[in-house]
């Protein structure tokens, strides 16, 4: 019940890992990291599709608000609040909210901020091609986990807007054949976001059962 749809990584088989990253990919990704880290706050609108063997496809849209290690994610079935140390997962239909400490070692969960700079640790990368995506000129870059045996996914494909140096699409390939695709439809930066946005307020959600984990 508590699984966070759209942020849980899936399981898959390993592909051969390249010996080293190519210089072109590194230069592009370094630039994206540098630009992204200059933003004090970010608001994202995105669509997510999940296709896995034996299951019906899942398609959702959502919004994410980011401020340092804090984030708020709103989707049709749940909302996730994180103030940097605690995480509240509100399951809307069940009227339940699960509360837990942030677990930085949880490999099954990718924070929204990490998704925008996921290549910075534990990956080899390779430039694929320049292409057009939704009318934009983008770089396509493949990421491969360095520790292929223990990784729960084998390839991540990024599309990066050449003009803005921003990630616009992330395709995560799991080892069980599951494909998760994030498409970022809007990207607002340095907007005002109060810290209260990142904490669950029980008074605003009467009747919700709080479950400490």
PDB file of C-alpha atoms in Angstrom:
ATOM      1  CA  UNK A   1       0.000   0.000   0.000  1.00  0.00           C
ATOM      2  CA  UNK A   2       2.836   2.300   0.865  1.00  0.00           C
ATOM      3  CA  UNK A   3       4.767   1.970  -2.390  1.00  0.00           C
ATOM      4  CA  UNK A   4       5.435   5.351  -3.904  1.00  0.00           C
ATOM      5  CA  UNK A   5       4.172   5.161  -7.439  1.00  0.00           C
ATOM      6  CA  UNK A   6       6.515   6.791  -9.869  1.00  0.00           C
ATOM      7  CA  UNK A   7       9.555   6.809  -7.604  1.00  0.00           C
ATOM      8  CA  UNK A   8      10.081   3.113  -6.954  1.00  0.00           C
ATOM      9  CA  UNK A   9      12.769   1.613  -9.135  1.00  0.00           C
ATOM     10  CA  UNK A  10      12.245  -1.758 -10.708  1.00  0.00           C
ATOM     11  CA  UNK A  11      14.320  -4.901 -11.037  1.00  0.00           C
ATOM     12  CA  UNK A  12      16.188  -6.010 -14.252  1.00  0.00           C
ATOM     13  CA  UNK A  13      19.133  -7.886 -15.833  1.00  0.00           C
ATOM     14  CA  UNK A  14      22.658  -6.529 -16.271  1.00  0.00           C
ATOM     15  CA  UNK A  15      24.171  -5.269 -19.493  1.00  0.00           C
ATOM     16  CA  UNK A  16      27.917  -5.016 -20.168  1.00  0.00           C
ATOM     17  CA  UNK A  17      29.351  -1.895 -18.581  1.00  0.00           C
ATOM     18  CA  UNK A  18      31.576   0.428 -20.569  1.00  0.00           C
ATOM     19  CA  UNK A  19      35.131   0.789 -19.267  1.00  0.00           C
ATOM     20  CA  UNK A  20      34.886   4.540 -18.973  1.00  0.00           C
ATOM     21  CA  UNK A  21      32.548   7.400 -19.707  1.00  0.00           C
ATOM     22  CA  UNK A  22      33.041   9.370 -22.894  1.00  0.00           C
ATOM     23  CA  UNK A  23      34.208  12.972 -22.712  1.00  0.00           C
ATOM     24  CA  UNK A  24      31.218  14.415 -24.593  1.00  0.00           C
ATOM     25  CA  UNK A  25      28.692  12.946 -22.164  1.00  0.00           C
ATOM     26  CA  UNK A  26      30.711  14.066 -19.178  1.00  0.00           C
ATOM     27  CA  UNK A  27      30.930  17.643 -20.428  1.00  0.00           C
ATOM     28  CA  UNK A  28      27.153  17.798 -21.013  1.00  0.00           C
ATOM     29  CA  UNK A  29      26.225  16.209 -17.685  1.00  0.00           C
ATOM     30  CA  UNK A  30      28.684  18.371 -15.739  1.00  0.00           C
ATOM     31  CA  UNK A  31      27.022  21.428 -17.244  1.00  0.00           C
ATOM     32  CA  UNK A  32      23.537  20.172 -16.338  1.00  0.00           C
ATOM     33  CA  UNK A  33      24.635  19.498 -12.750  1.00  0.00           C
ATOM     34  CA  UNK A  34      26.182  22.948 -12.442  1.00  0.00           C
ATOM     35  CA  UNK A  35      23.103  24.713 -13.799  1.00  0.00           C
ATOM     36  CA  UNK A  36      20.632  22.663 -11.733  1.00  0.00           C
ATOM     37  CA  UNK A  37      22.488  23.354  -8.488  1.00  0.00           C
ATOM     38  CA  UNK A  38      22.139  27.101  -8.984  1.00  0.00           C
ATOM     39  CA  UNK A  39      18.359  26.857  -8.583  1.00  0.00           C
ATOM     40  CA  UNK A  40      17.115  27.600  -5.071  1.00  0.00           C
ATOM     41  CA  UNK A  41      13.723  26.043  -5.781  1.00  0.00           C
ATOM     42  CA  UNK A  42      12.181  24.027  -8.618  1.00  0.00           C
ATOM     43  CA  UNK A  43       8.611  23.185  -9.559  1.00  0.00           C
ATOM     44  CA  UNK A  44       8.106  20.335 -12.016  1.00  0.00           C
ATOM     45  CA  UNK A  45       5.068  19.062 -13.843  1.00  0.00           C
ATOM     46  CA  UNK A  46       5.548  15.586 -15.240  1.00  0.00           C
ATOM     47  CA  UNK A  47       3.865  12.555 -16.690  1.00  0.00           C
ATOM     48  CA  UNK A  48       4.846   9.039 -15.753  1.00  0.00           C
ATOM     49  CA  UNK A  49       4.266   5.756 -17.526  1.00  0.00           C
ATOM     50  CA  UNK A  50       5.064   2.323 -16.119  1.00  0.00           C
ATOM     51  CA  UNK A  51       4.963  -0.807 -18.256  1.00  0.00           C
ATOM     52  CA  UNK A  52       5.800  -4.138 -16.631  1.00  0.00           C
ATOM     53  CA  UNK A  53       5.392  -7.743 -17.790  1.00  0.00           C
ATOM     54  CA  UNK A  54       2.060  -9.236 -16.818  1.00  0.00           C
ATOM     55  CA  UNK A  55       0.553  -5.976 -15.547  1.00  0.00           C
ATOM     56  CA  UNK A  56      -1.631  -3.291 -17.065  1.00  0.00           C
ATOM     57  CA  UNK A  57       0.210  -0.100 -18.027  1.00  0.00           C
ATOM     58  CA  UNK A  58       0.072   2.737 -15.505  1.00  0.00           C
ATOM     59  CA  UNK A  59      -0.069   6.363 -16.597  1.00  0.00           C
ATOM     60  CA  UNK A  60      -0.099   9.275 -14.197  1.00  0.00           C
ATOM     61  CA  UNK A  61       0.573  12.980 -14.042  1.00  0.00           C
ATOM     62  CA  UNK A  62       1.982  14.847 -11.094  1.00  0.00           C
ATOM     63  CA  UNK A  63       3.753  17.877  -9.733  1.00  0.00           C
ATOM     64  CA  UNK A  64       6.906  18.102  -7.647  1.00  0.00           C
ATOM     65  CA  UNK A  65       8.180  21.023  -5.593  1.00  0.00           C
ATOM     66  CA  UNK A  66      11.870  20.954  -4.638  1.00  0.00           C
ATOM     67  CA  UNK A  67      13.894  23.058  -2.196  1.00  0.00           C
ATOM     68  CA  UNK A  68      17.260  21.605  -1.288  1.00  0.00           C
ATOM     69  CA  UNK A  69      16.607  18.237   0.387  1.00  0.00           C
ATOM     70  CA  UNK A  70      12.943  19.119   0.886  1.00  0.00           C
ATOM     71  CA  UNK A  71      10.265  18.031  -1.589  1.00  0.00           C
ATOM     72  CA  UNK A  72       6.524  17.752  -2.067  1.00  0.00           C
ATOM     73  CA  UNK A  73       5.019  15.444  -4.698  1.00  0.00           C
ATOM     74  CA  UNK A  74       1.342  15.471  -5.598  1.00  0.00           C
ATOM     75  CA  UNK A  75      -0.265  12.710  -7.648  1.00  0.00           C
ATOM     76  CA  UNK A  76      -3.886  11.604  -8.105  1.00  0.00           C
ATOM     77  CA  UNK A  77      -3.638   8.760  -5.585  1.00  0.00           C
ATOM     78  CA  UNK A  78      -1.136  10.104  -3.084  1.00  0.00           C
ATOM     79  CA  UNK A  79       0.902  13.042  -1.856  1.00  0.00           C
ATOM     80  CA  UNK A  80       4.427  12.854  -0.445  1.00  0.00           C
ATOM     81  CA  UNK A  81       5.877  15.450   1.910  1.00  0.00           C
ATOM     82  CA  UNK A  82       9.525  15.573   2.989  1.00  0.00           C
ATOM     83  CA  UNK A  83      11.116  18.238   5.169  1.00  0.00           C
ATOM     84  CA  UNK A  84      14.601  16.781   4.780  1.00  0.00           C
ATOM     85  CA  UNK A  85      14.457  14.479   7.792  1.00  0.00           C
ATOM     86  CA  UNK A  86      10.915  13.051   7.825  1.00  0.00           C
ATOM     87  CA  UNK A  87       8.689  11.717   5.054  1.00  0.00           C
ATOM     88  CA  UNK A  88       4.878  11.675   5.086  1.00  0.00           C
ATOM     89  CA  UNK A  89       3.121   9.534   2.450  1.00  0.00           C
ATOM     90  CA  UNK A  90      -0.595  10.322   2.236  1.00  0.00           C
ATOM     91  CA  UNK A  91      -2.660   7.574   0.580  1.00  0.00           C
ATOM     92  CA  UNK A  92      -5.721   9.534  -0.478  1.00  0.00           C
ATOM     93  CA  UNK A  93      -8.281   6.768  -1.060  1.00  0.00           C
ATOM     94  CA  UNK A  94      -7.409   5.023   2.223  1.00  0.00           C
ATOM     95  CA  UNK A  95      -7.222   8.263   4.220  1.00  0.00           C
ATOM     96  CA  UNK A  96      -3.961   7.049   5.739  1.00  0.00           C
ATOM     97  CA  UNK A  97      -0.615   8.800   6.151  1.00  0.00           C
ATOM     98  CA  UNK A  98       2.600   6.826   6.683  1.00  0.00           C
ATOM     99  CA  UNK A  99       5.410   8.622   8.496  1.00  0.00           C
ATOM    100  CA  UNK A 100       9.072   7.605   8.505  1.00  0.00           C
ATOM    101  CA  UNK A 101      12.562   9.002   8.812  1.00  0.00           C
ATOM    102  CA  UNK A 102      14.420   9.740   5.595  1.00  0.00           C
ATOM    103  CA  UNK A 103      16.522   6.722   4.577  1.00  0.00           C
ATOM    104  CA  UNK A 104      19.414   7.894   2.418  1.00  0.00           C
ATOM    105  CA  UNK A 105      20.503   4.284   1.849  1.00  0.00           C
ATOM    106  CA  UNK A 106      17.170   3.176   0.387  1.00  0.00           C
ATOM    107  CA  UNK A 107      18.101   2.176  -3.163  1.00  0.00           C
ATOM    108  CA  UNK A 108      14.452   1.619  -4.093  1.00  0.00           C
ATOM    109  CA  UNK A 109      13.673   5.307  -3.817  1.00  0.00           C
ATOM    110  CA  UNK A 110      14.918   8.198  -5.915  1.00  0.00           C
ATOM    111  CA  UNK A 111      14.376  11.671  -4.498  1.00  0.00           C
ATOM    112  CA  UNK A 112      13.103  14.126  -7.107  1.00  0.00           C
ATOM    113  CA  UNK A 113      16.244  16.228  -6.724  1.00  0.00           C
ATOM    114  CA  UNK A 114      18.413  13.179  -7.364  1.00  0.00           C
ATOM    115  CA  UNK A 115      16.447  12.322 -10.500  1.00  0.00           C
ATOM    116  CA  UNK A 116      17.681  15.571 -12.062  1.00  0.00           C
ATOM    117  CA  UNK A 117      21.343  14.741 -11.364  1.00  0.00           C
ATOM    118  CA  UNK A 118      21.219  10.957 -11.021  1.00  0.00           C
ATOM    119  CA  UNK A 119      24.439  10.421 -12.987  1.00  0.00           C
ATOM    120  CA  UNK A 120      26.680  12.067 -10.392  1.00  0.00           C
ATOM    121  CA  UNK A 121      27.418   8.922  -8.411  1.00  0.00           C
ATOM    122  CA  UNK A 122      27.765   5.274  -9.382  1.00  0.00           C
ATOM    123  CA  UNK A 123      27.302   5.470 -13.155  1.00  0.00           C
ATOM    124  CA  UNK A 124      29.195   5.179 -16.392  1.00  0.00           C
ATOM    125  CA  UNK A 125      27.687   7.161 -19.249  1.00  0.00           C
ATOM    126  CA  UNK A 126      27.799   7.135 -23.025  1.00  0.00           C
ATOM    127  CA  UNK A 127      26.614   9.687 -25.567  1.00  0.00           C
ATOM    128  CA  UNK A 128      24.000   8.254 -27.926  1.00  0.00           C
ATOM    129  CA  UNK A 129      22.874  10.969 -30.342  1.00  0.00           C
ATOM    130  CA  UNK A 130      21.364  14.371 -30.896  1.00  0.00           C
ATOM    131  CA  UNK A 131      17.676  14.231 -31.732  1.00  0.00           C
ATOM    132  CA  UNK A 132      14.370  16.106 -31.621  1.00  0.00           C
ATOM    133  CA  UNK A 133      12.036  15.428 -28.698  1.00  0.00           C
ATOM    134  CA  UNK A 134       8.684  17.241 -28.521  1.00  0.00           C
ATOM    135  CA  UNK A 135       9.999  19.953 -30.798  1.00  0.00           C
ATOM    136  CA  UNK A 136      13.196  20.458 -28.809  1.00  0.00           C
ATOM    137  CA  UNK A 137      16.753  19.667 -29.797  1.00  0.00           C
ATOM    138  CA  UNK A 138      18.062  17.265 -27.149  1.00  0.00           C
ATOM    139  CA  UNK A 139      21.066  15.144 -26.265  1.00  0.00           C
ATOM    140  CA  UNK A 140      20.377  11.471 -25.615  1.00  0.00           C
ATOM    141  CA  UNK A 141      22.731   9.889 -23.081  1.00  0.00           C
ATOM    142  CA  UNK A 142      22.823   6.356 -21.673  1.00  0.00           C
ATOM    143  CA  UNK A 143      23.718   5.660 -18.031  1.00  0.00           C
ATOM    144  CA  UNK A 144      24.931   2.264 -16.794  1.00  0.00           C
ATOM    145  CA  UNK A 145      25.348   1.414 -13.080  1.00  0.00           C
ATOM    146  CA  UNK A 146      28.917   0.642 -12.094  1.00  0.00           C
ATOM    147  CA  UNK A 147      27.813  -2.078  -9.704  1.00  0.00           C
ATOM    148  CA  UNK A 148      25.734  -3.998 -12.207  1.00  0.00           C
ATOM    149  CA  UNK A 149      25.187  -7.093 -10.077  1.00  0.00           C
ATOM    150  CA  UNK A 150      23.573  -5.347  -7.127  1.00  0.00           C
ATOM    151  CA  UNK A 151      21.762  -2.672  -9.113  1.00  0.00           C
ATOM    152  CA  UNK A 152      17.999  -2.982  -9.515  1.00  0.00           C
ATOM    153  CA  UNK A 153      18.089  -1.520 -13.011  1.00  0.00           C
ATOM    154  CA  UNK A 154      20.432  -1.898 -15.926  1.00  0.00           C
ATOM    155  CA  UNK A 155      20.077   1.250 -18.045  1.00  0.00           C
ATOM    156  CA  UNK A 156      18.809   4.798 -17.677  1.00  0.00           C
ATOM    157  CA  UNK A 157      18.298   6.896 -20.806  1.00  0.00           C
ATOM    158  CA  UNK A 158      18.309  10.673 -20.456  1.00  0.00           C
ATOM    159  CA  UNK A 159      17.138  13.350 -22.832  1.00  0.00           C
ATOM    160  CA  UNK A 160      18.616  16.774 -22.091  1.00  0.00           C
ATOM    161  CA  UNK A 161      17.411  20.013 -23.626  1.00  0.00           C
ATOM    162  CA  UNK A 162      20.356  21.577 -25.468  1.00  0.00           C
ATOM    163  CA  UNK A 163      19.080  25.119 -25.022  1.00  0.00           C
ATOM    164  CA  UNK A 164      18.332  25.016 -21.269  1.00  0.00           C
ATOM    165  CA  UNK A 165      20.664  22.243 -20.036  1.00  0.00           C
ATOM    166  CA  UNK A 166      17.717  20.626 -18.258  1.00  0.00           C
ATOM    167  CA  UNK A 167      16.604  17.014 -18.123  1.00  0.00           C
ATOM    168  CA  UNK A 168      13.324  16.635 -20.019  1.00  0.00           C
ATOM    169  CA  UNK A 169      12.924  12.851 -20.122  1.00  0.00           C
ATOM    170  CA  UNK A 170      14.153   9.910 -18.037  1.00  0.00           C
ATOM    171  CA  UNK A 171      13.667   6.289 -19.095  1.00  0.00           C
ATOM    172  CA  UNK A 172      14.534   3.724 -16.396  1.00  0.00           C
ATOM    173  CA  UNK A 173      14.896   0.119 -17.562  1.00  0.00           C
ATOM    174  CA  UNK A 174      14.439  -2.444 -14.801  1.00  0.00           C
ATOM    175  CA  UNK A 175      15.951  -5.894 -14.691  1.00  0.00           C
ATOM    176  CA  UNK A 176      12.565  -7.612 -14.838  1.00  0.00           C
ATOM    177  CA  UNK A 177      11.660  -5.892 -18.105  1.00  0.00           C
ATOM    178  CA  UNK A 178       9.814  -3.009 -16.460  1.00  0.00           C
ATOM    179  CA  UNK A 179      10.067   0.394 -18.141  1.00  0.00           C
ATOM    180  CA  UNK A 180       9.447   3.641 -16.247  1.00  0.00           C
ATOM    181  CA  UNK A 181       9.353   6.863 -18.250  1.00  0.00           C
ATOM    182  CA  UNK A 182       9.239  10.358 -16.790  1.00  0.00           C
ATOM    183  CA  UNK A 183       8.451  13.203 -19.158  1.00  0.00           C
ATOM    184  CA  UNK A 184       8.899  16.695 -17.704  1.00  0.00           C
ATOM    185  CA  UNK A 185       6.299  19.009 -19.216  1.00  0.00           C
ATOM    186  CA  UNK A 186       7.179  22.179 -17.300  1.00  0.00           C
ATOM    187  CA  UNK A 187      10.132  23.403 -15.272  1.00  0.00           C
ATOM    188  CA  UNK A 188       9.893  26.513 -13.101  1.00  0.00           C
ATOM    189  CA  UNK A 189      12.900  27.675 -11.104  1.00  0.00           C
ATOM    190  CA  UNK A 190      13.561  30.030  -8.191  1.00  0.00           C
ATOM    191  CA  UNK A 191       9.899  30.454  -7.297  1.00  0.00           C
ATOM    192  CA  UNK A 192       8.773  31.144  -3.728  1.00  0.00           C
ATOM    193  CA  UNK A 193       7.895  27.925  -1.881  1.00  0.00           C
ATOM    194  CA  UNK A 194       7.183  28.138   1.882  1.00  0.00           C
ATOM    195  CA  UNK A 195       8.763  25.480   4.094  1.00  0.00           C
ATOM    196  CA  UNK A 196       5.277  24.508   5.263  1.00  0.00           C
ATOM    197  CA  UNK A 197       4.722  23.000   1.783  1.00  0.00           C
ATOM    198  CA  UNK A 198       7.066  20.156   2.733  1.00  0.00           C
ATOM    199  CA  UNK A 199       5.379  19.022   5.961  1.00  0.00           C
ATOM    200  CA  UNK A 200       2.118  17.150   6.385  1.00  0.00           C
ATOM    201  CA  UNK A 201      -0.432  19.285   8.245  1.00  0.00           C
ATOM    202  CA  UNK A 202      -2.960  17.045   9.956  1.00  0.00           C
ATOM    203  CA  UNK A 203      -5.335  19.975  10.478  1.00  0.00           C
ATOM    204  CA  UNK A 204      -5.721  20.261   6.703  1.00  0.00           C
ATOM    205  CA  UNK A 205      -6.539  16.559   6.384  1.00  0.00           C
ATOM    206  CA  UNK A 206      -9.201  15.763   9.029  1.00  0.00           C
ATOM    207  CA  UNK A 207      -9.897  12.094   9.606  1.00  0.00           C
ATOM    208  CA  UNK A 208      -6.553  10.873   8.258  1.00  0.00           C
ATOM    209  CA  UNK A 209      -5.023   7.993  10.244  1.00  0.00           C
ATOM    210  CA  UNK A 210      -1.322   8.586  11.017  1.00  0.00           C
ATOM    211  CA  UNK A 211       0.830   5.450  10.908  1.00  0.00           C
ATOM    212  CA  UNK A 212       4.394   5.697  12.279  1.00  0.00           C
ATOM    213  CA  UNK A 213       6.870   3.281  10.731  1.00  0.00           C
TER     214      UNK A 213
END
